[in-house]
XYZ file of C-alpha atoms in Angstrom:
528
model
C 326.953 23.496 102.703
C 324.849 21.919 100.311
C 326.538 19.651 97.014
C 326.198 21.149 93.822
C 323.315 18.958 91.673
C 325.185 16.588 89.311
C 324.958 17.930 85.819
C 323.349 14.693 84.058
C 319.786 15.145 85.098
C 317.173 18.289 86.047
C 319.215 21.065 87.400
C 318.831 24.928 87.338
C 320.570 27.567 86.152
C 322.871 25.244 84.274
C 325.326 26.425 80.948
C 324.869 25.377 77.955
C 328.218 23.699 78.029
C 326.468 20.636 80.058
C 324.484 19.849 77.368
C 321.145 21.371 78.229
C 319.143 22.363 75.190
C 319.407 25.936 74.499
C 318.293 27.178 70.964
C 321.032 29.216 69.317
C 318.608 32.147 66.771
C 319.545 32.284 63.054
C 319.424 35.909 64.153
C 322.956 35.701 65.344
C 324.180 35.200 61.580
C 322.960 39.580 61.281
C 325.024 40.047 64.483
C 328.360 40.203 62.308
C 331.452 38.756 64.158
C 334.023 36.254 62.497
C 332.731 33.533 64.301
C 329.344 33.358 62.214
C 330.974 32.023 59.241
C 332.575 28.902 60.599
C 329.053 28.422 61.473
C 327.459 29.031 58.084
C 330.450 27.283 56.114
C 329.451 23.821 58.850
C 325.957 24.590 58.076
C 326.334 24.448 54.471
C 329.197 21.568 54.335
C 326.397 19.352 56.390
C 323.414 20.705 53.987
C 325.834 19.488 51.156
C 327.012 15.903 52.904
C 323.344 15.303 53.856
C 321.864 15.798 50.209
C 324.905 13.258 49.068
C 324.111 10.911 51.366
C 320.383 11.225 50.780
C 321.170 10.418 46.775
C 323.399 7.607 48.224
C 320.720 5.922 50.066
C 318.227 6.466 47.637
C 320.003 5.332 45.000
C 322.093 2.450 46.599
C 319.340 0.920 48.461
C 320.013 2.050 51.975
C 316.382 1.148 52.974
C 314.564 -2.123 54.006
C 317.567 -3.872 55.538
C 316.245 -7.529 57.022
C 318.017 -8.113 60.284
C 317.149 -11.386 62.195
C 317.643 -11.491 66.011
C 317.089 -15.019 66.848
C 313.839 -15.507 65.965
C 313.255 -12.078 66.060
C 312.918 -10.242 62.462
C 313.110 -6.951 61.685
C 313.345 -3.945 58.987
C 315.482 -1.346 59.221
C 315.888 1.933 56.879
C 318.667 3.632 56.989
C 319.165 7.319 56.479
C 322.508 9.077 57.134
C 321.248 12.598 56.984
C 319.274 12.059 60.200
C 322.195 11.534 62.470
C 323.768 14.963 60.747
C 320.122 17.034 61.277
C 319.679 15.389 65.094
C 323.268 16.537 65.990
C 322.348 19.657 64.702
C 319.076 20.399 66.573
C 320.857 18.806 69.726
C 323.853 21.350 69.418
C 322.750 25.007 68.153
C 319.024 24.465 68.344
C 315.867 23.270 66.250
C 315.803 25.880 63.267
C 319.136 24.606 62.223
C 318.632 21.085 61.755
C 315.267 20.992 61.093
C 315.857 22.832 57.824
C 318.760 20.332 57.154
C 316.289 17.647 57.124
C 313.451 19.078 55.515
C 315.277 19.633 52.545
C 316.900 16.591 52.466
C 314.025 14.933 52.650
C 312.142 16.339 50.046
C 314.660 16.119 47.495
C 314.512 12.315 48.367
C 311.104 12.387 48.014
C 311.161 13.933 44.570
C 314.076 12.072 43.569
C 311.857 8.995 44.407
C 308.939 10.307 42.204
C 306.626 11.892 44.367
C 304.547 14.555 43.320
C 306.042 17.778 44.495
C 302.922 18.515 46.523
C 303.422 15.242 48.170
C 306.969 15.400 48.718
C 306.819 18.803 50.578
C 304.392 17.330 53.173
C 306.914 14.459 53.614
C 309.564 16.207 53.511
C 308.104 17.309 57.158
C 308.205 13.687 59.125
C 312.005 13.721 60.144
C 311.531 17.722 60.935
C 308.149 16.131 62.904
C 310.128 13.780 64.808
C 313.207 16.108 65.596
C 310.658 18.607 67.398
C 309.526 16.317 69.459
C 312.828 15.666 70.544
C 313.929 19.182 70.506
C 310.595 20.303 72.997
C 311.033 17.306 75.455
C 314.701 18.333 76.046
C 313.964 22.306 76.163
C 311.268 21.737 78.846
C 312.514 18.811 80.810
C 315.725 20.274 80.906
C 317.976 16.520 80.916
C 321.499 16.743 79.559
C 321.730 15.370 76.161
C 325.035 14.608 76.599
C 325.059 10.821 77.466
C 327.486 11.061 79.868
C 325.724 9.356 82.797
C 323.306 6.329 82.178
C 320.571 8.430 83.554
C 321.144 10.672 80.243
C 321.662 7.574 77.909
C 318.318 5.659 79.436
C 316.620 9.613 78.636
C 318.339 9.959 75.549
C 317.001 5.972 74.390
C 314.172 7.004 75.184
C 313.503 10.235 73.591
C 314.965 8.866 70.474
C 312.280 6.495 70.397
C 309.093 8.931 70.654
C 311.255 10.740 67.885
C 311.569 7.833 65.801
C 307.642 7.215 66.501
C 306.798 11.018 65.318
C 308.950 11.023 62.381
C 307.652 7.635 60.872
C 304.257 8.975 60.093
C 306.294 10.068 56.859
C 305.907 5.933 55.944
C 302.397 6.605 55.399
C 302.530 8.792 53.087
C 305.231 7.084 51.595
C 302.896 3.897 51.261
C 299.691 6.130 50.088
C 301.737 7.402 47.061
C 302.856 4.464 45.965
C 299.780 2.501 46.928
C 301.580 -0.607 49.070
C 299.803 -3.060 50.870
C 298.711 -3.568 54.227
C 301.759 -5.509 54.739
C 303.991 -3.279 52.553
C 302.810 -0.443 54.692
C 303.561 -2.666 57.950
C 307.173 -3.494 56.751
C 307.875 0.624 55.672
C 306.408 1.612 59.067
C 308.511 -0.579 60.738
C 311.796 -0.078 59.170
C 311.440 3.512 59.647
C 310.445 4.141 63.018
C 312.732 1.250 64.272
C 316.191 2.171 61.590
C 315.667 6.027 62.930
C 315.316 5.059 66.343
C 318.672 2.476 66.402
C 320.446 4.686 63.820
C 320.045 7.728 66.494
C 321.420 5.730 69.251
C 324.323 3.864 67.927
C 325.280 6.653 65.865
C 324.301 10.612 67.633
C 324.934 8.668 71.321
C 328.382 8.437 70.466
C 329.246 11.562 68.788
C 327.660 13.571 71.046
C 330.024 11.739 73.740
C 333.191 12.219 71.763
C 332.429 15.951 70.252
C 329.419 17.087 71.861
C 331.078 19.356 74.959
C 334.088 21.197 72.239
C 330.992 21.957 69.693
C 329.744 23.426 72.698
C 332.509 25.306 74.317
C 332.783 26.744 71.134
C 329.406 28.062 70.482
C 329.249 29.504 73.988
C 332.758 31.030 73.273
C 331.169 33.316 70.805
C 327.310 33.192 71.660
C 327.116 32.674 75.153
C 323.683 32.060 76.684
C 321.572 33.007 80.179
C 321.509 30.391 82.130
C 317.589 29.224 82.356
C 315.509 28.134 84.529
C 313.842 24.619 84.775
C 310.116 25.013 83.537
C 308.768 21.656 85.754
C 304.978 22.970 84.902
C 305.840 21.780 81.327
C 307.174 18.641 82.370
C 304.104 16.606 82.630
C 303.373 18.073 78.563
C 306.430 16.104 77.396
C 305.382 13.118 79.804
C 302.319 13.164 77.743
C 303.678 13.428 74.659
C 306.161 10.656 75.363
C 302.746 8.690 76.733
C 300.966 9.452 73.073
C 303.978 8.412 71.254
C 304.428 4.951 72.763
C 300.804 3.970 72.265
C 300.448 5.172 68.959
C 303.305 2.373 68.500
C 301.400 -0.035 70.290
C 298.179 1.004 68.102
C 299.903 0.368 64.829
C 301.889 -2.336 65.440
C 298.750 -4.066 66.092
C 296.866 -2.614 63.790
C 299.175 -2.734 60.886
C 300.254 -6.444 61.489
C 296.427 -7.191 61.583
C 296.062 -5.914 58.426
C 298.834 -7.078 56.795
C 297.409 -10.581 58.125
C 294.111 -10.189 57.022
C 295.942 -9.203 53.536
C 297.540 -12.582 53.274
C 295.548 -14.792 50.458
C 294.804 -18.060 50.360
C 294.091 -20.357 53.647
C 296.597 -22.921 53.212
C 298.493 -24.654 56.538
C 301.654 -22.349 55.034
C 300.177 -19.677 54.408
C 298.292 -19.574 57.954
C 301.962 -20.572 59.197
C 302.996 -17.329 57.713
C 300.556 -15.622 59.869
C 301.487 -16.288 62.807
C 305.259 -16.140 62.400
C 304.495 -12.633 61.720
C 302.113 -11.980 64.278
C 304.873 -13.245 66.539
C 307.651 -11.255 65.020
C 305.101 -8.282 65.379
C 304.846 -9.170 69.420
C 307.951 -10.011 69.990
C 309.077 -6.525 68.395
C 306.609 -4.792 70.579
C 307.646 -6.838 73.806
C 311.558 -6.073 73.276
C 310.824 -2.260 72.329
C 308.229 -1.973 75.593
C 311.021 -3.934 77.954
C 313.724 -1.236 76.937
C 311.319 1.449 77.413
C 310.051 0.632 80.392
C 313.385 -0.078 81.936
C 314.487 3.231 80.636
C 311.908 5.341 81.969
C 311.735 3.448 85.210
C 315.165 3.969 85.734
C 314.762 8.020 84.430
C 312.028 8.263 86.837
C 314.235 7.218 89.766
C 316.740 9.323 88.869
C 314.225 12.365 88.525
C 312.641 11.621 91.608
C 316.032 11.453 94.054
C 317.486 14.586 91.776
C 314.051 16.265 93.154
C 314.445 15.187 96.231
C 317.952 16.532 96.295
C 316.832 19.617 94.961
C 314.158 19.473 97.774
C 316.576 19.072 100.132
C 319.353 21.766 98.694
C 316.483 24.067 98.403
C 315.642 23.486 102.390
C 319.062 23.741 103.293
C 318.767 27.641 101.128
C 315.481 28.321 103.377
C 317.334 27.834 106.366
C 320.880 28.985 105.748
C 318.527 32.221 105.232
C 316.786 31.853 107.992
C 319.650 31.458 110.124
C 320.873 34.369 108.549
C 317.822 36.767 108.584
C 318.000 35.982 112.741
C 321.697 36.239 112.833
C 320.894 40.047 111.210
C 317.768 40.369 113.251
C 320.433 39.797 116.756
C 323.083 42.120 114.729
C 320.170 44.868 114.692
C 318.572 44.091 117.962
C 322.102 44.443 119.385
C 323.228 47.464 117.270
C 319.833 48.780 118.486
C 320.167 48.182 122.037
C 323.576 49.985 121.613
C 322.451 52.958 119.947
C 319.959 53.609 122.897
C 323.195 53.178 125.212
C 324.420 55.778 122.938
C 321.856 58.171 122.819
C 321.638 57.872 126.520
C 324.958 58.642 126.906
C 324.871 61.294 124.602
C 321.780 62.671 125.945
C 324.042 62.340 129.335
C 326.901 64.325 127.744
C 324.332 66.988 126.725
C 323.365 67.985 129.469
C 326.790 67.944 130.870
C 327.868 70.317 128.295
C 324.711 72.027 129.095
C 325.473 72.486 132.705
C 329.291 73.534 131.499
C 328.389 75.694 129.256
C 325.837 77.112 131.699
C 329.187 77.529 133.981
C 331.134 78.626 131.565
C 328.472 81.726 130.864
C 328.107 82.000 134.878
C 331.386 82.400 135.264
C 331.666 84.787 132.122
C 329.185 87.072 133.965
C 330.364 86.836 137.297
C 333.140 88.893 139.077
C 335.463 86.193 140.256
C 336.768 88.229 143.223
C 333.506 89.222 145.101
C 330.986 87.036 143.452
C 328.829 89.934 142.123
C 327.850 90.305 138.358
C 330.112 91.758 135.984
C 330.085 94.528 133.496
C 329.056 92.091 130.647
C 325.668 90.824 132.740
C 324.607 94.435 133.335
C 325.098 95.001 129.284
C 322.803 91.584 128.281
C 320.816 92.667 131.100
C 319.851 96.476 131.173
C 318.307 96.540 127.490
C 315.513 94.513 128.778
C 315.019 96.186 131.875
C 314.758 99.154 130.378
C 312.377 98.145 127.333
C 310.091 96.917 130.623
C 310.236 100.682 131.993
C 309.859 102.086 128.737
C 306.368 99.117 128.596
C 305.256 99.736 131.879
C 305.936 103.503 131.794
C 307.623 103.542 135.457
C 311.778 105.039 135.821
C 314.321 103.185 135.908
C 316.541 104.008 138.972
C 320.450 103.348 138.187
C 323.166 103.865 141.219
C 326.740 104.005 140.279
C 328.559 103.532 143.357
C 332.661 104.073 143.952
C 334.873 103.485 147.519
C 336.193 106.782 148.451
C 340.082 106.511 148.448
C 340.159 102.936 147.505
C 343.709 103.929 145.650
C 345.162 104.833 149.299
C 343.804 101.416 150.279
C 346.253 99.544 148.083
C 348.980 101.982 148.404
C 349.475 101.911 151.813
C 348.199 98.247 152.483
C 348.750 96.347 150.116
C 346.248 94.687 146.964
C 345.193 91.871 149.523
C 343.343 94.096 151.993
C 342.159 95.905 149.093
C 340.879 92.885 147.813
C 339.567 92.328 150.791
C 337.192 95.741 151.437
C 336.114 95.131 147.820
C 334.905 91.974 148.913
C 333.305 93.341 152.008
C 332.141 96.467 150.677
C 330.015 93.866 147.783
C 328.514 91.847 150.410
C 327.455 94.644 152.504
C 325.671 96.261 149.236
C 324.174 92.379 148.493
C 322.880 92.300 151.543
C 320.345 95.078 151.473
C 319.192 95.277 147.756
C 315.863 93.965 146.713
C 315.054 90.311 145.030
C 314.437 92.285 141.694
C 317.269 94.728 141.388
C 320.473 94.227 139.159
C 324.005 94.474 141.104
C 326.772 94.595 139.164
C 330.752 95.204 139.838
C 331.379 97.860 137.630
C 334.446 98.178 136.968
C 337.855 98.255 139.937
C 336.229 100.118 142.771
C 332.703 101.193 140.922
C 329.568 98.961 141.473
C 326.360 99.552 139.832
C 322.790 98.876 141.403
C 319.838 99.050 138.994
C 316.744 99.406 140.800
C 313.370 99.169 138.659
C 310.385 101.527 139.616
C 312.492 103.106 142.552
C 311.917 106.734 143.818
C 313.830 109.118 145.548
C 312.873 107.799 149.122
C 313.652 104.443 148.373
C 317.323 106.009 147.863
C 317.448 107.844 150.633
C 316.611 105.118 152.850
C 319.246 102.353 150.737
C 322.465 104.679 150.624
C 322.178 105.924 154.602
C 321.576 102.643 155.645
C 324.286 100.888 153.045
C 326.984 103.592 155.052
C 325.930 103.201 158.274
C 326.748 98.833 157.908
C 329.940 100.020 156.439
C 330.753 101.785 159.534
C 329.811 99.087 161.726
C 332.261 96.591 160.159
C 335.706 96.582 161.503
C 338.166 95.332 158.955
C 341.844 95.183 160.958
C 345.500 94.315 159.085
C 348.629 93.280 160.153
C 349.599 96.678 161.736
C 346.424 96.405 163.350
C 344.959 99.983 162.047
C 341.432 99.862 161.057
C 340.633 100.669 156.979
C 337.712 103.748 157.209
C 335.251 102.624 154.348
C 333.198 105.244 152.414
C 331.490 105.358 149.051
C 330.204 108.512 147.083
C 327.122 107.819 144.079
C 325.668 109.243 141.691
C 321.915 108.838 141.054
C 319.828 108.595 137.610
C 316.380 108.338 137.153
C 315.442 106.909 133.821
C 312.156 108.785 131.726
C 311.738 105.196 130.503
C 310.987 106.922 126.728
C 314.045 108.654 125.892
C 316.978 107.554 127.406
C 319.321 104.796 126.469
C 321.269 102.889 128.164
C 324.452 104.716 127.133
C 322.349 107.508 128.676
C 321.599 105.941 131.550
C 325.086 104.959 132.448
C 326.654 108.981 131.546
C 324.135 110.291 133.921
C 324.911 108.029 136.800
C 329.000 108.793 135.906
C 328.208 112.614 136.104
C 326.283 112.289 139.010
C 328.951 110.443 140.644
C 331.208 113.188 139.991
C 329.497 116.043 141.410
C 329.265 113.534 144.482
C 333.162 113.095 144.249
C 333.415 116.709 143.944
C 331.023 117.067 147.045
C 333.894 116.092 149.200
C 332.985 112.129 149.275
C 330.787 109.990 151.657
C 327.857 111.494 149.482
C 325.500 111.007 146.938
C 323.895 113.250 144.335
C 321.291 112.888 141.873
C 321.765 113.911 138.454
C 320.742 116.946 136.973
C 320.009 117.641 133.473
């Protein structure tokens, strides 16, 4: 399983809690909620301690510190309110410390004499360099929290671009009060390099110490989507970075020419003068470029093997998936292969049931002593063959046939031997009726034989010869007495337009009477 990215440099999807820039809307202050004033009260306490310390600096002389390094000379400005705005920005987004600083700044600026015109355009170079700062971070997507040295080398870095942006505010400064080239030099220089140091040694820091509970809390009560990496943007703040260092290189040459050319007189002292600060101007540049350089070489290592780990983490996604997606493809395959077995099986089992069912309504139709047809065939059965007659306009032929003295049979033999002639007497009948005809067992002794488009001769030729295999077949029992067999029937012919079945059936019964009443071993045909 692949690590989790380490939450110092690029990640995605990462809370705001690790110190990836996520603007926090003013909006939130129309939400309601109790947690919105803590917020405003902060916001106002640091509007409050940022135009104090703005009057402070201003009036105490917080600006154009000397501060040798060797032989190494620079000037620093100082201004407090900075550290309060950057923290700001850093923490609940742009809008609320760029309007710290803004204002701050042009109070200064009026405080300082400026007209008011001027002082609201340079009241926008510390707002200028804090949105630098504030896009870098929300594209890039680094930690601000220097809690690796990959986000302290970034955070150096940045800083310094920011510092860059915001001293363009020295220019004006210079304009209005109409300093020279080297006045201009020394203002530049303090203020680009006193924001730039003053942001490290003092925003690093805090943001160690305080930065993760200011932002537990604010994602306590305004919690934010986690967002996604924008690397298309990343080569805009690369730029930007780019621009920003050589517009440093640019002026620090071009300002310390000037401020050389400025010099009067030609004097060996005065030419000494020139070149010290010609040096201190390179030497500034060199130590500034060394730090930067070894910042972003070191922040471009880190970016590349946190993209390469990325690369990797992303590869290991593809083919976790992939391993997956075949896994599933086997799972169906298999649950595919076994539904076929199934629906074989089932189709097997159909036709099983089928064939038992097919059983099951043989057997329901069938007379399970001699094999015939029963009662509830010739019912399903005799509608249709009579709807043919009635079609084809022929009659229907329907012989109700009974075994004279079948009762004396069982009496004085017993049910087996007169199971026995009922069986013989069907098999005898089976064997002489036509493919077409319908034999039924009708009911104990009675059988039924429906005969479509049969005449009188065809009956006259059946019943004789039906008799005379009767009295051909010798059926002995135990006592060794042969059992005379006999049958009386009656005979219908069907119109084939007005009679029913129901019809049908009465006739043949009255028929069979009259042939009962005959005196047996007869057959009549009915008369209406």
């Amino acid at each position: 399983m692949a690590a989790a990215p380490p939450t110092d440099i690029i990640a995605d999807d990462t809370p705001v809690t690790a110190g990836f820039y996520h603007a926090l809307s003013p909006r939130v202050l129309l939400a309601g909620g109790a947690a919105r004033w803590p917020l405003i009260l902060g916001w106002l306490l640091s509007l409050g301690a940022s135009l104090w310390l703005g009057v402070l600096q201003l009036y105490g002389g917080w600006y154009g510190f000397e501060v040798n390094a060797g032989e190494l000379t620079f000037l620093l400005s100082i201004y407090p309110p900075l550290t309060i705005s950057t923290l700001w920005v850093l923490c609940f987004g742009y809008a609320w410390g760029a309007s710290l600083a803004y204002l701050t700044t042009f109070m200064v600026g009026l405080l300082s004499g400026l007209h008011p015109g001027w002082a609201m355009v340079f009241g926008l170079a510390n707002p200028l360099g804090l949105l630098v700062m504030a896009l870098v971070y929300q594209q890039v997507r680094v930690s601000f929290l220097p809690r690796s040295v990959a986000a302290l080398m970034f955070f150096v870095s940045i800083s310094f671009v920011s510092g860059i942006a915001s001293a363009t505010g020295s220019f004006i400064w210079s304009y209005y009060n109409k300093l020279s080239a080297l006045g201009a030099f020394q203002a530049w220089q303090g203020w680009w390099a006193g924001n730039f140091l003053q942001t490290v040694t003092t925003c690093a820091p805090l943001l160690y110490l305080f930065g993760p509970a200011v932002l537990r809390w604010r994602e306590r009560y305004w919690p934010s989507l986690a967002s996604e990496a924008r690397y298309r943007w990343v080569w805009l703040a690369a730029l930007s970075s780019l621009a920003g260092v050589i517009a440093f290189l640019w002026l620090s040459f071009v300002l310390a020419d000037r401020s050389v050319m400025a010099m009067p007189g030609a004097a060996e002292q005065q030419w000494q003068q020139r070149a010290l600060l010609y040096r201190d101007s390179a030497r500034s540049v060199y130590w500034v470029m060394s730090v930067l350089l070894f910042a972003m070489v070191f922040l471009g290592y880190r970016f590349l093997t946190q993209r390469t780990r990325q690369l990797h983490q992303a590869a290991d996604r593809l083919a976790q998936q992939r391993d997956l997606a075949l896994r599933r493809q086997q799972e169906a395959e298999t649950a595919r292969n076994a539904l076929q077995q199934l629906n074989v099986e089932l189709a097997a089992r159909i036709l099983e049931v089928e064939g038992l069912q097919a059983q099951l309504r043989e057997q329901a139709s069938r007379d399970p002593l001699t094999g015939l047809h029963n009662r509830r065939y010739l019912h399903q059965q005799l509608p249709a063959l009579l709807q043919a007659a009635q079609q084809q306009q022929h009659r229907l032929c329907v012989l109700l046939l009974d075994l004279d003295h079948f009762k004396q049979v069982n009496d004085h033999h017993g049910h087996a031997v007169g199971d026995a002639v009922l069986r013989l007497f069907a098999a005898r009948l089976a064997a002489i009726v036509a493919p077409g005809d319908l034999l039924v067992r009708y009911g104990g002794e009675e059988f039924l034989l429906v005969m479509p488009a049969a005449d009188e001769a065809r009956v006259a030729q059946l019943l004789p010869q039906l008799q005379a295999a009767l009295d051909s077949s010798q059926l002995r029992v135990d006592s060794g007495a042969l059992v005379p067999l006999a049958f009386s029937a009656g005979v219908t012919f069907g119109s084939g337009r007005q009679d029913s079945e129901d019809d049908l059936l009465q006739q043949a019964d009255a028929a069979l009477y009259q042939a009962k009443a005959a005196g047996r071993r007869t057959w009549r045909v009915y008369q209406p």
